[in-house]
Structure formats: C-alpha cells, structure tokens
PDB file of C-alpha atoms in Angstrom:
ATOM      1  CA  MET A   1      22.028 120.714 137.273  1.00 79.00           C
ATOM      2  CA  ILE A   2      24.096 119.135 140.354  1.00 84.00           C
ATOM      3  CA  PHE A   3      26.821 116.745 140.033  1.00 88.00           C
ATOM      4  CA  GLU A   4      28.861 114.720 142.575  1.00 91.00           C
ATOM      5  CA  SER A   5      32.388 115.178 141.838  1.00 92.00           C
ATOM      6  CA  ASP A   6      36.089 115.010 143.387  1.00 94.00           C
ATOM      7  CA  HIS A   7      38.464 117.734 144.734  1.00 96.00           C
ATOM      8  CA  GLU A   8      41.548 116.508 146.196  1.00 96.00           C
ATOM      9  CA  GLY A   9      40.560 113.542 147.001  1.00 95.00           C
ATOM     10  CA  PHE A  10      37.331 114.903 148.949  1.00 97.00           C
ATOM     11  CA  THR A  11      33.580 114.001 147.536  1.00 96.00           C
ATOM     12  CA  ALA A  12      32.187 117.438 146.387  1.00 97.00           C
ATOM     13  CA  TYR A  13      29.378 118.738 144.577  1.00 95.00           C
ATOM     14  CA  ARG A  14      28.886 120.805 141.668  1.00 95.00           C
ATOM     15  CA  LEU A  15      26.327 123.350 140.683  1.00 94.00           C
ATOM     16  CA  SER A  16      25.946 124.601 137.896  1.00 91.00           C
ATOM     17  CA  ASN A  17      23.672 126.209 134.984  1.00 88.00           C
ATOM     18  CA  ASP A  18      24.362 128.134 132.115  1.00 86.00           C
ATOM     19  CA  ALA A  19      25.668 131.455 133.887  1.00 84.00           C
ATOM     20  CA  PHE A  20      27.684 130.083 137.302  1.00 88.00           C
ATOM     21  CA  GLU A  21      29.172 127.460 138.549  1.00 93.00           C
ATOM     22  CA  LEU A  22      30.449 126.438 142.241  1.00 94.00           C
ATOM     23  CA  LEU A  23      31.950 123.257 143.905  1.00 96.00           C
ATOM     24  CA  VAL A  24      31.176 122.821 147.384  1.00 97.00           C
ATOM     25  CA  VAL A  25      33.367 119.987 149.569  1.00 98.00           C
ATOM     26  CA  PRO A  26      30.923 118.923 152.724  1.00 97.00           C
ATOM     27  CA  GLU A  27      33.723 117.078 154.533  1.00 97.00           C
ATOM     28  CA  ILE A  28      36.053 120.051 154.993  1.00 97.00           C
ATOM     29  CA  GLY A  29      33.645 122.000 156.973  1.00 97.00           C
ATOM     30  CA  GLY A  30      31.223 122.277 153.719  1.00 97.00           C
ATOM     31  CA  LYS A  31      33.714 124.777 152.223  1.00 98.00           C
ATOM     32  CA  ILE A  32      33.284 126.094 148.854  1.00 98.00           C
ATOM     33  CA  VAL A  33      36.151 125.469 146.941  1.00 98.00           C
ATOM     34  CA  SER A  34      35.408 127.270 143.448  1.00 97.00           C
ATOM     35  CA  LEU A  35      33.036 130.036 142.572  1.00 96.00           C
ATOM     36  CA  LYS A  36      32.809 131.580 138.970  1.00 95.00           C
ATOM     37  CA  ARG A  37      31.078 132.328 135.762  1.00 92.00           C
ATOM     38  CA  PRO A  38      31.683 129.017 133.448  1.00 88.00           C
ATOM     39  CA  ASP A  39      33.942 131.676 130.826  1.00 88.00           C
ATOM     40  CA  GLY A  40      35.115 133.964 133.944  1.00 91.00           C
ATOM     41  CA  ARG A  41      37.921 134.331 136.503  1.00 95.00           C
ATOM     42  CA  GLU A  42      38.001 131.730 139.469  1.00 98.00           C
ATOM     43  CA  TRP A  43      37.009 134.322 142.399  1.00 98.00           C
ATOM     44  CA  LEU A  44      38.462 132.142 145.164  1.00 98.00           C
ATOM     45  CA  TRP A  45      41.654 132.152 146.684  1.00 98.00           C
ATOM     46  CA  ARG A  46      43.537 128.779 146.853  1.00 98.00           C
ATOM     47  CA  ASN A  47      46.408 128.580 149.445  1.00 98.00           C
ATOM     48  CA  PRO A  48      49.269 127.056 147.745  1.00 96.00           C
ATOM     49  CA  TYR A  49      51.028 126.227 150.992  1.00 96.00           C
ATOM     50  CA  LEU A  50      48.251 123.782 152.224  1.00 97.00           C
ATOM     51  CA  ARG A  51      46.616 120.868 151.541  1.00 96.00           C
ATOM     52  CA  GLN A  52      43.079 120.024 151.997  1.00 96.00           C
ATOM     53  CA  GLN A  53      42.765 117.890 154.615  1.00 95.00           C
ATOM     54  CA  LYS A  54      39.760 116.594 157.048  1.00 93.00           C
ATOM     55  CA  PRO A  55      39.828 119.138 159.743  1.00 91.00           C
ATOM     56  CA  ILE A  56      39.895 117.369 163.708  1.00 93.00           C
ATOM     57  CA  TYR A  57      38.167 119.764 166.379  1.00 95.00           C
ATOM     58  CA  GLY A  58      40.405 121.561 168.222  1.00 92.00           C
ATOM     59  CA  GLU A  59      42.936 122.109 165.232  1.00 93.00           C
ATOM     60  CA  SER A  60      44.304 125.173 164.725  1.00 95.00           C
ATOM     61  CA  PHE A  61      42.709 126.731 161.506  1.00 96.00           C
ATOM     62  CA  VAL A  62      45.357 129.057 160.522  1.00 96.00           C
ATOM     63  CA  GLN A  63      47.965 126.599 160.938  1.00 96.00           C
ATOM     64  CA  LEU A  64      46.689 123.667 158.944  1.00 96.00           C
ATOM     65  CA  HIS A  65      43.316 124.417 157.290  1.00 96.00           C
ATOM     66  CA  ASP A  66      43.298 128.090 155.999  1.00 97.00           C
ATOM     67  CA  THR A  67      43.310 126.674 152.601  1.00 98.00           C
ATOM     68  CA  GLY A  68      41.084 129.364 151.186  1.00 98.00           C
ATOM     69  CA  GLY A  69      37.803 129.149 149.554  1.00 98.00           C
ATOM     70  CA  TRP A  70      34.612 130.064 151.321  1.00 98.00           C
ATOM     71  CA  ASP A  71      33.942 128.653 155.281  1.00 98.00           C
ATOM     72  CA  GLU A  72      31.491 129.500 157.791  1.00 98.00           C
ATOM     73  CA  CYS A  73      32.385 131.039 161.193  1.00 98.00           C
ATOM     74  CA  PHE A  74      30.352 130.258 163.826  1.00 98.00           C
ATOM     75  CA  PRO A  75      29.965 130.835 166.994  1.00 98.00           C
ATOM     76  CA  THR A  76      33.485 132.493 167.544  1.00 98.00           C
ATOM     77  CA  VAL A  77      35.812 133.956 165.012  1.00 98.00           C
ATOM     78  CA  ASN A  78      38.798 133.707 167.419  1.00 97.00           C
ATOM     79  CA  PRO A  79      39.602 130.810 169.578  1.00 97.00           C
ATOM     80  CA  CYS A  80      38.226 131.798 173.201  1.00 98.00           C
ATOM     81  CA  THR A  81      36.686 130.853 176.229  1.00 98.00           C
ATOM     82  CA  LEU A  82      33.257 131.614 177.474  1.00 97.00           C
ATOM     83  CA  ALA A  83      32.226 132.870 181.166  1.00 94.00           C
ATOM     84  CA  ASN A  84      30.916 129.057 181.996  1.00 94.00           C
ATOM     85  CA  GLY A  85      34.459 127.587 181.018  1.00 97.00           C
ATOM     86  CA  VAL A  86      33.153 126.154 177.300  1.00 97.00           C
ATOM     87  CA  GLN A  87      36.172 126.315 175.092  1.00 97.00           C
ATOM     88  CA  LEU A  88      35.697 127.272 171.305  1.00 98.00           C
ATOM     89  CA  PRO A  89      38.261 126.561 168.606  1.00 97.00           C
ATOM     90  CA  ASP A  90      39.885 128.890 166.302  1.00 97.00           C
ATOM     91  CA  HIS A  91      37.313 130.116 163.709  1.00 98.00           C
ATOM     92  CA  GLY A  92      34.560 127.995 165.236  1.00 98.00           C
ATOM     93  CA  GLU A  93      33.397 124.711 165.228  1.00 98.00           C
ATOM     94  CA  LEU A  94      31.891 124.373 161.768  1.00 98.00           C
ATOM     95  CA  VAL A  95      34.906 124.578 160.005  1.00 97.00           C
ATOM     96  CA  THR A  96      36.198 121.377 162.105  1.00 92.00           C
ATOM     97  CA  GLN A  97      33.378 118.740 161.250  1.00 95.00           C
ATOM     98  CA  ALA A  98      32.268 117.299 158.182  1.00 96.00           C
ATOM     99  CA  TRP A  99      28.816 118.763 157.121  1.00 97.00           C
ATOM    100  CA  GLN A 100      25.940 116.410 156.260  1.00 96.00           C
ATOM    101  CA  VAL A 101      24.001 116.528 153.086  1.00 95.00           C
ATOM    102  CA  ASP A 102      20.405 117.290 153.982  1.00 89.00           C
ATOM    103  CA  GLN A 103      19.150 117.340 150.532  1.00 80.00           C
ATOM    104  CA  SER A 104      19.712 118.077 147.197  1.00 77.00           C
ATOM    105  CA  THR A 105      17.632 119.039 144.158  1.00 75.00           C
ATOM    106  CA  ASP A 106      18.554 119.861 140.217  1.00 74.00           C
ATOM    107  CA  GLN A 107      18.862 123.132 141.480  1.00 81.00           C
ATOM    108  CA  SER A 108      20.147 123.229 145.518  1.00 90.00           C
ATOM    109  CA  ILE A 109      21.542 121.644 148.212  1.00 95.00           C
ATOM    110  CA  SER A 110      21.248 121.980 151.840  1.00 97.00           C
ATOM    111  CA  LEU A 111      24.008 121.130 154.332  1.00 97.00           C
ATOM    112  CA  ALA A 112      23.886 120.839 158.410  1.00 98.00           C
ATOM    113  CA  VAL A 113      26.219 120.484 161.079  1.00 98.00           C
ATOM    114  CA  GLU A 114      25.536 120.075 164.964  1.00 97.00           C
ATOM    115  CA  GLY A 115      26.969 122.034 167.224  1.00 98.00           C
ATOM    116  CA  VAL A 116      30.239 120.308 169.784  1.00 98.00           C
ATOM    117  CA  ARG A 117      30.026 122.166 172.865  1.00 97.00           C
ATOM    118  CA  LEU A 118      27.050 124.300 172.482  1.00 98.00           C
ATOM    119  CA  ASP A 119      23.634 122.485 171.502  1.00 98.00           C
ATOM    120  CA  TYR A 120      22.814 123.995 168.246  1.00 98.00           C
ATOM    121  CA  ARG A 121      21.585 123.102 164.424  1.00 98.00           C
ATOM    122  CA  PHE A 122      23.421 124.885 161.745  1.00 98.00           C
ATOM    123  CA  SER A 123      21.730 124.845 157.895  1.00 98.00           C
ATOM    124  CA  ARG A 124      22.605 126.393 154.772  1.00 98.00           C
ATOM    125  CA  SER A 125      21.180 126.087 151.711  1.00 97.00           C
ATOM    126  CA  ILE A 126      22.987 126.618 148.628  1.00 97.00           C
ATOM    127  CA  SER A 127      20.070 127.608 145.439  1.00 94.00           C
ATOM    128  CA  LEU A 128      21.364 128.385 142.095  1.00 91.00           C
ATOM    129  CA  ASP A 129      19.706 131.665 139.839  1.00 88.00           C
ATOM    130  CA  ASP A 130      20.404 133.425 136.776  1.00 85.00           C
ATOM    131  CA  ASP A 131      23.414 135.276 137.793  1.00 86.00           C
ATOM    132  CA  GLY A 132      24.888 133.623 140.807  1.00 89.00           C
ATOM    133  CA  PHE A 133      23.333 131.620 143.819  1.00 94.00           C
ATOM    134  CA  SER A 134      21.712 132.072 147.116  1.00 96.00           C
ATOM    135  CA  LEU A 135      22.471 131.009 150.119  1.00 98.00           C
ATOM    136  CA  THR A 136      19.803 130.351 153.466  1.00 98.00           C
ATOM    137  CA  TYR A 137      21.152 130.402 156.750  1.00 98.00           C
ATOM    138  CA  HIS A 138      18.858 128.287 159.554  1.00 98.00           C
ATOM    139  CA  ILE A 139      20.531 128.074 162.963  1.00 98.00           C
ATOM    140  CA  GLU A 140      17.838 126.208 165.926  1.00 98.00           C
ATOM    141  CA  ASN A 141      18.971 126.457 169.005  1.00 98.00           C
ATOM    142  CA  ARG A 142      18.274 123.170 170.773  1.00 98.00           C
ATOM    143  CA  SER A 143      18.724 124.315 174.353  1.00 97.00           C
ATOM    144  CA  HIS A 144      16.899 126.303 176.877  1.00 97.00           C
ATOM    145  CA  GLN A 145      19.250 128.653 177.751  1.00 96.00           C
ATOM    146  CA  ASP A 146      20.017 131.390 175.229  1.00 97.00           C
ATOM    147  CA  LEU A 147      22.828 130.976 172.655  1.00 98.00           C
ATOM    148  CA  PRO A 148      25.109 133.861 172.190  1.00 98.00           C
ATOM    149  CA  PHE A 149      26.976 133.654 168.767  1.00 98.00           C
ATOM    150  CA  LEU A 150      28.715 135.517 165.967  1.00 98.00           C
ATOM    151  CA  TRP A 151      28.612 134.563 162.670  1.00 98.00           C
ATOM    152  CA  CYS A 152      30.662 135.794 159.427  1.00 98.00           C
ATOM    153  CA  ALA A 153      30.881 134.342 155.446  1.00 98.00           C
ATOM    154  CA  HIS A 154      34.684 133.817 155.485  1.00 98.00           C
ATOM    155  CA  PRO A 155      35.171 133.587 151.925  1.00 98.00           C
ATOM    156  CA  LEU A 156      38.816 134.247 150.414  1.00 98.00           C
ATOM    157  CA  PHE A 157      39.266 136.178 147.325  1.00 98.00           C
ATOM    158  CA  ALA A 158      42.096 135.964 144.926  1.00 98.00           C
ATOM    159  CA  ILE A 159      43.292 139.525 144.499  1.00 97.00           C
ATOM    160  CA  GLU A 160      45.087 140.974 141.430  1.00 94.00           C
ATOM    161  CA  PRO A 161      45.811 144.659 140.402  1.00 93.00           C
ATOM    162  CA  GLY A 162      42.989 147.034 139.951  1.00 95.00           C
ATOM    163  CA  MET A 163      40.373 145.195 141.512  1.00 98.00           C
ATOM    164  CA  THR A 164      37.773 148.163 143.441  1.00 98.00           C
ATOM    165  CA  ILE A 165      35.896 147.359 146.421  1.00 98.00           C
ATOM    166  CA  HIS A 166      32.354 149.246 146.512  1.00 98.00           C
ATOM    167  CA  LEU A 167      30.386 149.756 149.413  1.00 97.00           C
ATOM    168  CA  PRO A 168      27.490 152.293 149.615  1.00 94.00           C
ATOM    169  CA  GLY A 169      27.790 154.939 152.014  1.00 89.00           C
ATOM    170  CA  ALA A 170      30.609 155.980 154.242  1.00 85.00           C
ATOM    171  CA  SER A 171      29.984 154.209 157.578  1.00 93.00           C
ATOM    172  CA  LYS A 172      32.317 153.702 160.306  1.00 97.00           C
ATOM    173  CA  GLY A 173      35.180 150.924 160.505  1.00 97.00           C
ATOM    174  CA  LYS A 174      37.290 149.392 163.128  1.00 97.00           C
ATOM    175  CA  LEU A 175      40.461 147.943 162.983  1.00 97.00           C
ATOM    176  CA  THR A 176      40.503 144.673 165.263  1.00 97.00           C
ATOM    177  CA  TYR A 177      44.117 143.726 163.342  1.00 96.00           C
ATOM    178  CA  ALA A 178      46.802 145.306 161.512  1.00 94.00           C
ATOM    179  CA  THR A 179      50.654 145.132 161.060  1.00 87.00           C
ATOM    180  CA  GLU A 180      53.194 147.455 160.352  1.00 75.00           C
ATOM    181  CA  ARG A 181      52.115 151.430 160.799  1.00 79.00           C
ATOM    182  CA  HIS A 182      48.329 150.606 161.712  1.00 86.00           C
ATOM    183  CA  ALA A 183      47.340 150.204 165.286  1.00 89.00           C
ATOM    184  CA  ASP A 184      44.124 147.684 166.463  1.00 91.00           C
ATOM    185  CA  GLY A 185      41.344 149.815 167.563  1.00 93.00           C
ATOM    186  CA  THR A 186      41.681 152.615 165.175  1.00 95.00           C
ATOM    187  CA  GLU A 187      38.589 153.983 163.983  1.00 96.00           C
ATOM    188  CA  PHE A 188      38.283 155.302 160.220  1.00 97.00           C
ATOM    189  CA  VAL A 189      35.415 156.423 158.393  1.00 97.00           C
ATOM    190  CA  TRP A 190      35.133 153.771 154.983  1.00 97.00           C
ATOM    191  CA  PRO A 191      37.185 153.732 152.686  1.00 97.00           C
ATOM    192  CA  ASN A 192      40.039 156.361 154.427  1.00 96.00           C
ATOM    193  CA  LEU A 193      42.331 154.535 156.776  1.00 95.00           C
ATOM    194  CA  ASP A 194      45.092 157.872 157.804  1.00 91.00           C
ATOM    195  CA  GLY A 195      45.385 158.322 153.957  1.00 91.00           C
ATOM    196  CA  LEU A 196      45.048 154.704 153.058  1.00 94.00           C
ATOM    197  CA  ASP A 197      42.243 153.871 150.494  1.00 97.00           C
ATOM    198  CA  LEU A 198      40.675 150.615 151.782  1.00 97.00           C
ATOM    199  CA  SER A 199      38.544 150.309 148.367  1.00 98.00           C
ATOM    200  CA  THR A 200      41.761 149.616 145.862  1.00 97.00           C
ATOM    201  CA  PRO A 201      43.182 146.439 147.120  1.00 96.00           C
ATOM    202  CA  ASP A 202      47.014 146.605 146.307  1.00 95.00           C
ATOM    203  CA  PRO A 203      48.837 142.947 146.481  1.00 94.00           C
ATOM    204  CA  GLU A 204      52.259 144.132 146.568  1.00 93.00           C
ATOM    205  CA  ALA A 205      51.174 147.091 149.912  1.00 93.00           C
ATOM    206  CA  GLY A 206      53.238 144.848 152.340  1.00 94.00           C
ATOM    207  CA  ILE A 207      50.098 145.071 155.295  1.00 94.00           C
ATOM    208  CA  GLY A 208      47.319 142.806 156.870  1.00 96.00           C
ATOM    209  CA  LEU A 209      44.541 144.473 158.325  1.00 97.00           C
ATOM    210  CA  LYS A 210      41.541 143.200 159.685  1.00 98.00           C
ATOM    211  CA  SER A 211      38.165 145.737 160.172  1.00 98.00           C
ATOM    212  CA  PHE A 212      34.584 145.752 160.824  1.00 98.00           C
ATOM    213  CA  VAL A 213      32.334 148.191 158.976  1.00 98.00           C
ATOM    214  CA  GLY A 214      29.283 149.423 160.166  1.00 97.00           C
ATOM    215  CA  PRO A 215      26.198 149.289 160.750  1.00 97.00           C
ATOM    216  CA  LEU A 216      25.361 149.513 157.174  1.00 97.00           C
ATOM    217  CA  ASP A 217      22.097 151.328 155.825  1.00 95.00           C
ATOM    218  CA  GLU A 218      22.444 149.440 152.727  1.00 97.00           C
ATOM    219  CA  GLY A 219      22.929 145.772 152.392  1.00 97.00           C
ATOM    220  CA  TRP A 220      25.516 145.261 149.854  1.00 98.00           C
ATOM    221  CA  VAL A 221      28.877 145.128 148.930  1.00 98.00           C
ATOM    222  CA  ALA A 222      30.975 144.201 145.465  1.00 98.00           C
ATOM    223  CA  LEU A 223      34.036 143.766 144.183  1.00 98.00           C
ATOM    224  CA  ARG A 224      35.061 144.599 140.849  1.00 98.00           C
ATOM    225  CA  THR A 225      38.064 143.709 137.937  1.00 97.00           C
ATOM    226  CA  GLN A 226      37.965 145.147 134.367  1.00 95.00           C
ATOM    227  CA  GLN A 227      36.092 142.511 133.359  1.00 95.00           C
ATOM    228  CA  GLU A 228      33.204 141.321 136.400  1.00 96.00           C
ATOM    229  CA  GLN A 229      31.880 142.324 139.465  1.00 97.00           C
ATOM    230  CA  LEU A 230      30.890 139.988 142.382  1.00 97.00           C
ATOM    231  CA  THR A 231      28.092 141.512 144.739  1.00 98.00           C
ATOM    232  CA  LEU A 232      27.119 140.299 148.121  1.00 98.00           C
ATOM    233  CA  SER A 233      23.499 141.223 149.048  1.00 98.00           C
ATOM    234  CA  PHE A 234      22.125 140.999 152.198  1.00 98.00           C
ATOM    235  CA  ASP A 235      18.921 142.134 154.448  1.00 98.00           C
ATOM    236  CA  PRO A 236      21.128 144.861 156.715  1.00 97.00           C
ATOM    237  CA  GLN A 237      18.672 144.578 159.352  1.00 97.00           C
ATOM    238  CA  LYS A 238      19.798 141.082 159.796  1.00 98.00           C
ATOM    239  CA  VAL A 239      23.412 141.179 158.657  1.00 98.00           C
ATOM    240  CA  SER A 240      24.615 144.607 159.882  1.00 97.00           C
ATOM    241  CA  HIS A 241      28.471 144.589 159.505  1.00 98.00           C
ATOM    242  CA  VAL A 242      30.652 143.628 156.815  1.00 98.00           C
ATOM    243  CA  ALA A 243      34.105 142.684 157.918  1.00 98.00           C
ATOM    244  CA  PHE A 244      37.097 143.066 155.466  1.00 98.00           C
ATOM    245  CA  TRP A 245      40.462 140.892 155.810  1.00 98.00           C
ATOM    246  CA  MET A 246      42.995 142.313 153.722  1.00 98.00           C
ATOM    247  CA  ASN A 247      46.159 140.316 153.414  1.00 97.00           C
ATOM    248  CA  TYR A 248      48.560 141.910 150.799  1.00 97.00           C
ATOM    249  CA  GLY A 249      51.647 140.041 151.500  1.00 96.00           C
ATOM    250  CA  ALA A 250      51.881 140.432 155.171  1.00 95.00           C
ATOM    251  CA  TRP A 251      50.814 137.684 157.046  1.00 96.00           C
ATOM    252  CA  SER A 252      50.785 133.856 157.241  1.00 96.00           C
ATOM    253  CA  GLY A 253      49.510 131.687 159.605  1.00 95.00           C
ATOM    254  CA  SER A 254      51.186 128.362 158.654  1.00 94.00           C
ATOM    255  CA  GLY A 255      54.885 129.559 158.489  1.00 95.00           C
ATOM    256  CA  SER A 256      54.932 129.430 154.982  1.00 97.00           C
ATOM    257  CA  GLU A 257      55.679 133.060 152.689  1.00 96.00           C
ATOM    258  CA  PRO A 258      52.828 135.668 153.283  1.00 96.00           C
ATOM    259  CA  TYR A 259      49.954 135.019 151.512  1.00 95.00           C
ATOM    260  CA  ARG A 260      47.905 137.908 149.194  1.00 97.00           C
ATOM    261  CA  ASN A 261      44.118 137.307 149.644  1.00 98.00           C
ATOM    262  CA  LEU A 262      40.880 139.362 150.312  1.00 98.00           C
ATOM    263  CA  GLY A 263      38.456 138.800 152.598  1.00 98.00           C
ATOM    264  CA  ILE A 264      35.041 140.544 152.178  1.00 98.00           C
ATOM    265  CA  GLU A 265      32.512 138.973 155.072  1.00 98.00           C
ATOM    266  CA  PRO A 266      29.199 139.650 155.424  1.00 98.00           C
ATOM    267  CA  CYS A 267      28.525 138.822 159.582  1.00 98.00           C
ATOM    268  CA  ILE A 268      26.334 139.345 162.166  1.00 98.00           C
ATOM    269  CA  GLY A 269      28.438 140.241 165.348  1.00 97.00           C
ATOM    270  CA  ALA A 270      31.312 143.088 164.754  1.00 97.00           C
ATOM    271  CA  PHE A 271      33.513 141.086 167.312  1.00 97.00           C
ATOM    272  CA  ASP A 272      36.457 138.460 166.693  1.00 97.00           C
ATOM    273  CA  SER A 273      36.023 136.788 169.778  1.00 98.00           C
ATOM    274  CA  LEU A 274      32.488 135.685 171.257  1.00 98.00           C
ATOM    275  CA  SER A 275      33.977 136.079 175.186  1.00 98.00           C
ATOM    276  CA  GLU A 276      34.790 139.612 173.842  1.00 97.00           C
ATOM    277  CA  ALA A 277      31.750 140.158 172.349  1.00 97.00           C
ATOM    278  CA  ASN A 278      29.546 143.100 174.164  1.00 92.00           C
ATOM    279  CA  PRO A 279      26.650 142.815 173.905  1.00 94.00           C
ATOM    280  CA  ALA A 280      26.806 139.603 171.812  1.00 97.00           C
ATOM    281  CA  PRO A 281      23.587 138.527 169.467  1.00 98.00           C
ATOM    282  CA  VAL A 282      21.430 135.952 170.908  1.00 98.00           C
ATOM    283  CA  ILE A 283      19.105 133.286 169.768  1.00 98.00           C
ATOM    284  CA  PRO A 284      16.495 132.592 172.614  1.00 98.00           C
ATOM    285  CA  GLY A 285      16.625 129.409 174.013  1.00 98.00           C
ATOM    286  CA  ASN A 286      14.267 126.717 172.005  1.00 98.00           C
ATOM    287  CA  ASP A 287      13.912 128.990 169.136  1.00 98.00           C
ATOM    288  CA  SER A 288      15.736 129.829 165.631  1.00 98.00           C
ATOM    289  CA  LEU A 289      17.031 132.710 163.107  1.00 98.00           C
ATOM    290  CA  GLU A 290      17.272 132.626 159.500  1.00 98.00           C
ATOM    291  CA  TRP A 291      18.804 135.064 157.212  1.00 98.00           C
ATOM    292  CA  SER A 292      20.167 134.973 153.509  1.00 98.00           C
ATOM    293  CA  LEU A 293      22.899 136.090 151.409  1.00 98.00           C
ATOM    294  CA  LYS A 294      22.885 136.467 147.750  1.00 97.00           C
ATOM    295  CA  VAL A 295      25.965 136.365 145.534  1.00 97.00           C
ATOM    296  CA  ALA A 296      25.787 137.712 141.925  1.00 95.00           C
ATOM    297  CA  ILE A 297      28.534 137.777 139.297  1.00 94.00           C
ATOM    298  CA  ARG A 298      28.172 139.530 135.933  1.00 93.00           C
ATOM    299  CA  GLN A 299      30.247 140.598 133.624  1.00 92.00           C
ATOM    300  CA  LEU A 300      31.415 144.518 132.628  1.00 93.00           C
TER     301      LEU A 300
END
C-alpha cells in the first residue's frame, strides 16, 4: 500500500507491505528517508546536526542538505565546470529540486525531475515486492547533442559494530578521497587497503575514505548485521562499479562534529567529477537510457 504522510513538514509517501516499508519525500530531491522491515532496524542514517529544508539550486549539498537517507547523484557528484562553461552543483542537479509525482499505484510510485543546465528528464520508479523493492531509472536526453553524465545511488547507511560488507570477487579499487594516512589515488584490491580490511566497518576508526571498486563481474553488494542483511543487486553490464563512502568519525561537511556513516553506491562512471571523467558515459542525442536496482532485506 502507499499512503500520503508527513516528514519533518514535507509531504511524504509511505510504501509498505507485510515484509518491507520505505518513506520517500519528493520535495527534497526525491530523497528516501526511511528503509526497513516492519520489525527490523532502520537502515538509513539521519544526520543529527542538519534539519530537512527545501534545496535551492547552487547551494552546497554537504553544508546544508547532507541530512542522510538515499539521494540520487546525476550528472555529477562533485561540483564542476564543463568544457562548454556549464556549471554543475555539488552532488548534481537532482538533489537541488523538488521532484514531481508522475504516477502512483497501490504498489509503486514514479517520480521525475527535469534538468536545469542540461536538457534531460530523469525518472525513477519504486516498486515493492516480497522482500524489498526495485528502482527503475530512465533518462531521456532531450538535446540533439550527446549527454555525458555520471550517476550513483547515494544511500547513507547507519553503521554499528559487527557489520560486514560482502562484495563478490577481488575487484580492483581506487581511492578518490582519503583522510589521515591514506593518499588520494591509492589503488588496491578489495577489501585490502594497506592492511586495512574495508569489509569490516569500524565506527571508531577515525578515517574517511571514498573509493570506486570495479568493473565488477557480478552485480551485487551486501551489508550485513547480526540480525539482517541488505543486498543491492544490478546488471554489471550497465552498472559496472560500486563506490564506497566510509566516514568513521573523520569528516563533516557542515562544520559539526564528524559523522559516522557508510555509503554503498552502485554507479555508472567511476569518477566524482563529470569534468574529470575520462571517458564519461554518454547518452546519444534524442536517445534514452534505462537500468534498474533491486534492494532486498532478509532476516538472518
């Protein structure tokens, strides 16, 4: 079922069945603010230092809107200026706007948003199933020109001692941001980073790391507690990498005390900045692109 609800003063939509429930808020970038089994843990992290507020195009996401939950980053993650002079904001254009509800049924909801400085339409449909939900993404390039882009799902998970990250194979990884003893650009083979086991989150480690891992042979990654496992599944031919944002008490973008959270982010294009992507994925002029992401939670 889908119910209209309220979240910190914004209209929200609650999707739920016997096995799963989530809450999505179209007005604040289409953000998913809650994700859980009815009797299980809340998987998404909520920033205790920032209030939810309507975003304004060009504002700093990390300073004002990094409230947690699940966002979508497109067509860039880092703010950047393209070769043609187009300036793109922090975490992309989607987080800066209110999304429109395109369609709603008793088991699904579809939201859409228009590009501001690039000519596209981005839509995301959320459908419930027996053990979680599916996200279907569709981008329509409305320009005659090719549309270069980056995309990553941007869920921030609440972490706790004893968690483990499960990623099949031993894929190559590369750091794009690091605090303390690790250097940007360091290459590694998952999960070993200079003797540090990245598959075991440590909330008290005092480190901050951003990395891209892939290309992946298998399209899934899982986060496990002692009681539950959340799995993200996708087609690795379309979604080839997973980005990890590991902030274990080392970083804050808002000037507050450092945060403790974990981003596990299936992505298209293993770069943070569209202006630095070489090569960047491209949607040809007057064409479109579609892919999907499955989220499942099961009790252990």
